[in-house]
């Protein structure tokens, strides 16, 4: 019965989740009477002419934040990056984990139409359209849409192509928003989210107003305006000068400098900072050399240099603090003697290690030069190559042997599926092990939570010992707010409570 | 040569230059690593997805075919649509043009009288205290890069004293809240005012020493009239060329000023379009910049021709 739990067991689990969500709701007023109102202006980096309001096309942080304000997903990720029900009131799988029955909440779109099972199926069909390229497509690919159906107005039965216990992760996937059936024109978007659309000036501003009928309680704010300021200094200056009340994505330096004048909200474990070694080619196809790299890296120095006071050291594993993270694996500490011995063993003395980096993300070039010094200290030569920032992420899939890497938060299962399987399409370390793939298949078809945790643990042990990802740190996400702003949560970026403005108030 | 014939010849030449620039920009963007599909895929660069985006955007067609399509559209005054957002390029350019025109127009409006006044004042008092003071200030000011000046001004007047808005974030239109214009205008004025007033001063000093000015004074014409009506036009001719270059620079959006003050003008549009490899937008911008450069220089040459026909 371990592999095939009773339906009751799953109902119990789901009920627990729902209860947690309801307790959360109860703490808040359900009417607007206590609302302090006002307009909150939030400054984000943006994309100018490339910005869109189509939530399925969301790519940038500002697009994700705006989508979240106007639309809902069936589920979203909690603070431990595990899925929580949102538009879906509950979900229950069949015994073989191939059919999932999802019950929707009573919710309505901004134009008054109810959110129905058909809208959910139409939204997913739009994302899965073979002719289109929406970001959530690969996450939703496990759904067998032809055999999925609307049981009634508020019940969807999803058929999957294979048994998949982590299906709720799919419902919470980046960009998997529910739009009204047939929606194609997003110049005046209609969603079911806490705020509804008022006006849009591409590259400048999006103005939204509160949705008094939001199923999760109406927002405290009357209006929410997203404004675009690409330079970090401009976002800080606008905040300091009282032009905005919320400035997204600030640097640790700014936080230290201006922390006394405005409130800095830190979200730990938001960004995984790493170097990716390609395990399929010299020199890092030699496990001894990979281990030498793990041991010569001084993570504390990297964190203190690149994100002083705003990060934690990593242990070569993705997702610190997330559900299923193997936090009992001992922390690696620098051991130069052992690293030198391993380098000798690998016959790599005098070898030049090339670090490929770019300005694609903050801190990349700095961390690469710090690591280069650390490599030199261990007796190797090191060279930093700076690549093109606009094409960096595509380039490092095939090029380079040691490259700067970072990731936002996502469930550990998703990280493995997208980046570490033989079939993964964005596998920057070229990690491809049949036994690892088999463990993944076992994990996602194991209904028993404890057994699944054990399998994920085994996979992380393998990655920690022999993997290609040198995870050296976890960055705090830093957001600045004006003194009168309350309710800004410190959840990891891209989770439910990140950039969640329906819980924010102006005092 | 007569003025109209000279103008017509220059216009024709200008048209050829604009088309040549557009074609050259197309080739240069093609030569950049990656294309709009790679840029759009961002940190989720699934190769199959990139290939599909490329096909959806028509980027898999031969470059020559795409260039000819674009030129054919141009002949119909159709600049095409942005491959990234699908919005018409003309609309994107107009959105960016408005703030840039406001900034450039106001800068020129303030710049010209101030620069001429400072230049003439210095020339008339050549070698005296005022001349030396103006010279030192303008040399010092000219040496400060825009971004440094902008950062200092924002820190002092925007954030420190709180007298002026530090950025133009969230302002619906620049003219709706003129206070946001003050700091950017000061930054934009700082350097051109120095270079142009220096040129006016030099031209004025030459003119004041010339035979025809001395002759006019001998005839007993009033001194102010000699200076303004006889000396100044000759003194302005070289400065006009510098004003043309300044106008080009202003219309180019002065990327730094736009970025620091969050003014969504043509400079910001250009940076975004190049990052996104949004070829139709980059080409539309190239057309705008090439056309304004040609026109502004033409006007400057005509003005110089008119001010000092001997030149």
PDB file of C-alpha atoms in Angstrom, chain A residues 49-50 59 130-135 137 201-202 204 225 227-229 231 234 237-238 240-241 243-244 261 388-391 393-394 397 425-426, chain B residues 33-34 38-40 42-47 49-50 52-53 84-85 87 92 95 99 154 159 165-167 169-170 172 259-260 262 264 275 277:
ATOM      1  CA  UNK A  49       8.687  47.847 -25.791  1.00  0.00           C
ATOM      2  CA  UNK A  50       8.940  44.109 -25.130  1.00  0.00           C
ATOM      3  CA  UNK A  59       9.085  36.428 -18.473  1.00  0.00           C
ATOM      4  CA  UNK A 130       1.923  23.269 -30.369  1.00  0.00           C
ATOM      5  CA  UNK A 131       2.260  26.337 -32.590  1.00  0.00           C
ATOM      6  CA  UNK A 132       3.099  28.615 -29.692  1.00  0.00           C
ATOM      7  CA  UNK A 133       5.976  29.017 -27.294  1.00  0.00           C
ATOM      8  CA  UNK A 134       4.656  29.924 -23.876  1.00  0.00           C
ATOM      9  CA  UNK A 135       7.086  29.451 -21.044  1.00  0.00           C
ATOM     10  CA  UNK A 137       4.482  24.743 -21.928  1.00  0.00           C
ATOM     11  CA  UNK A 201       1.629  52.710 -21.018  1.00  0.00           C
ATOM     12  CA  UNK A 202       4.179  50.183 -22.358  1.00  0.00           C
ATOM     13  CA  UNK A 204       6.260  53.145 -18.236  1.00  0.00           C
ATOM     14  CA  UNK A 225       0.632  51.207 -10.036  1.00  0.00           C
ATOM     15  CA  UNK A 227       6.254  51.790 -12.824  1.00  0.00           C
ATOM     16  CA  UNK A 228       9.405  50.923 -14.727  1.00  0.00           C
ATOM     17  CA  UNK A 229      12.908  52.010 -13.714  1.00  0.00           C
ATOM     18  CA  UNK A 231      18.535  51.283 -13.206  1.00  0.00           C
ATOM     19  CA  UNK A 234      16.865  55.147 -10.165  1.00  0.00           C
ATOM     20  CA  UNK A 237      16.284  57.408  -5.713  1.00  0.00           C
ATOM     21  CA  UNK A 238      12.597  57.273  -6.569  1.00  0.00           C
ATOM     22  CA  UNK A 240      14.104  57.934  -1.278  1.00  0.00           C
ATOM     23  CA  UNK A 241      12.491  60.889  -3.030  1.00  0.00           C
ATOM     24  CA  UNK A 243       8.061  58.993  -5.862  1.00  0.00           C
ATOM     25  CA  UNK A 244       7.371  55.302  -5.215  1.00  0.00           C
ATOM     26  CA  UNK A 261      15.817  55.927   5.722  1.00  0.00           C
ATOM     27  CA  UNK A 388      27.562  38.287 -24.340  1.00  0.00           C
ATOM     28  CA  UNK A 389      24.880  39.072 -21.749  1.00  0.00           C
ATOM     29  CA  UNK A 390      21.928  38.941 -24.131  1.00  0.00           C
ATOM     30  CA  UNK A 391      22.573  35.395 -25.321  1.00  0.00           C
ATOM     31  CA  UNK A 393      21.752  31.540 -21.051  1.00  0.00           C
ATOM     32  CA  UNK A 394      21.521  29.880 -24.447  1.00  0.00           C
ATOM     33  CA  UNK A 397      24.053  25.178 -22.576  1.00  0.00           C
ATOM     34  CA  UNK A 425      16.445  20.629 -22.286  1.00  0.00           C
ATOM     35  CA  UNK A 426      18.322  23.184 -20.169  1.00  0.00           C
TER      36      UNK A 426
ATOM     37  CA  UNK B  33      25.514  37.209 -31.623  1.00  0.00           C
ATOM     38  CA  UNK B  34      22.073  35.669 -31.087  1.00  0.00           C
ATOM     39  CA  UNK B  38      17.492  33.687 -28.082  1.00  0.00           C
ATOM     40  CA  UNK B  39      16.915  36.963 -26.295  1.00  0.00           C
ATOM     41  CA  UNK B  40      13.214  36.213 -25.770  1.00  0.00           C
ATOM     42  CA  UNK B  42      16.080  34.477 -21.703  1.00  0.00           C
ATOM     43  CA  UNK B  43      17.035  32.205 -18.821  1.00  0.00           C
ATOM     44  CA  UNK B  44      14.825  29.399 -20.154  1.00  0.00           C
ATOM     45  CA  UNK B  45      16.797  28.608 -23.305  1.00  0.00           C
ATOM     46  CA  UNK B  46      15.257  25.280 -24.282  1.00  0.00           C
ATOM     47  CA  UNK B  47      16.701  24.808 -27.803  1.00  0.00           C
ATOM     48  CA  UNK B  49      11.597  26.449 -27.816  1.00  0.00           C
ATOM     49  CA  UNK B  50      14.137  28.831 -29.347  1.00  0.00           C
ATOM     50  CA  UNK B  52       9.996  27.452 -32.502  1.00  0.00           C
ATOM     51  CA  UNK B  53      10.108  31.113 -31.465  1.00  0.00           C
ATOM     52  CA  UNK B  84       9.211  41.032 -29.677  1.00  0.00           C
ATOM     53  CA  UNK B  85       5.949  42.722 -28.709  1.00  0.00           C
ATOM     54  CA  UNK B  87       3.289  46.416 -31.636  1.00  0.00           C
ATOM     55  CA  UNK B  92       6.850  52.578 -30.417  1.00  0.00           C
ATOM     56  CA  UNK B  95       6.036  56.929 -27.734  1.00  0.00           C
ATOM     57  CA  UNK B  99       9.841  62.785 -24.180  1.00  0.00           C
ATOM     58  CA  UNK B 154      20.164  63.823  -7.749  1.00  0.00           C
ATOM     59  CA  UNK B 159      17.369  63.023  -2.293  1.00  0.00           C
ATOM     60  CA  UNK B 165      11.938  65.041  -7.922  1.00  0.00           C
ATOM     61  CA  UNK B 166      14.983  62.749  -8.285  1.00  0.00           C
ATOM     62  CA  UNK B 167      13.537  60.846 -11.261  1.00  0.00           C
ATOM     63  CA  UNK B 169       9.296  57.643 -12.562  1.00  0.00           C
ATOM     64  CA  UNK B 170       5.576  57.201 -13.114  1.00  0.00           C
ATOM     65  CA  UNK B 172       2.373  60.431 -17.312  1.00  0.00           C
ATOM     66  CA  UNK B 259      18.524  55.947 -17.796  1.00  0.00           C
ATOM     67  CA  UNK B 260      19.443  57.889 -14.659  1.00  0.00           C
ATOM     68  CA  UNK B 262      13.976  57.206 -15.934  1.00  0.00           C
ATOM     69  CA  UNK B 264      11.374  56.615 -21.493  1.00  0.00           C
ATOM     70  CA  UNK B 275      19.173  43.982 -26.118  1.00  0.00           C
ATOM     71  CA  UNK B 277      17.558  42.042 -31.048  1.00  0.00           C
TER      72      UNK B 277
END
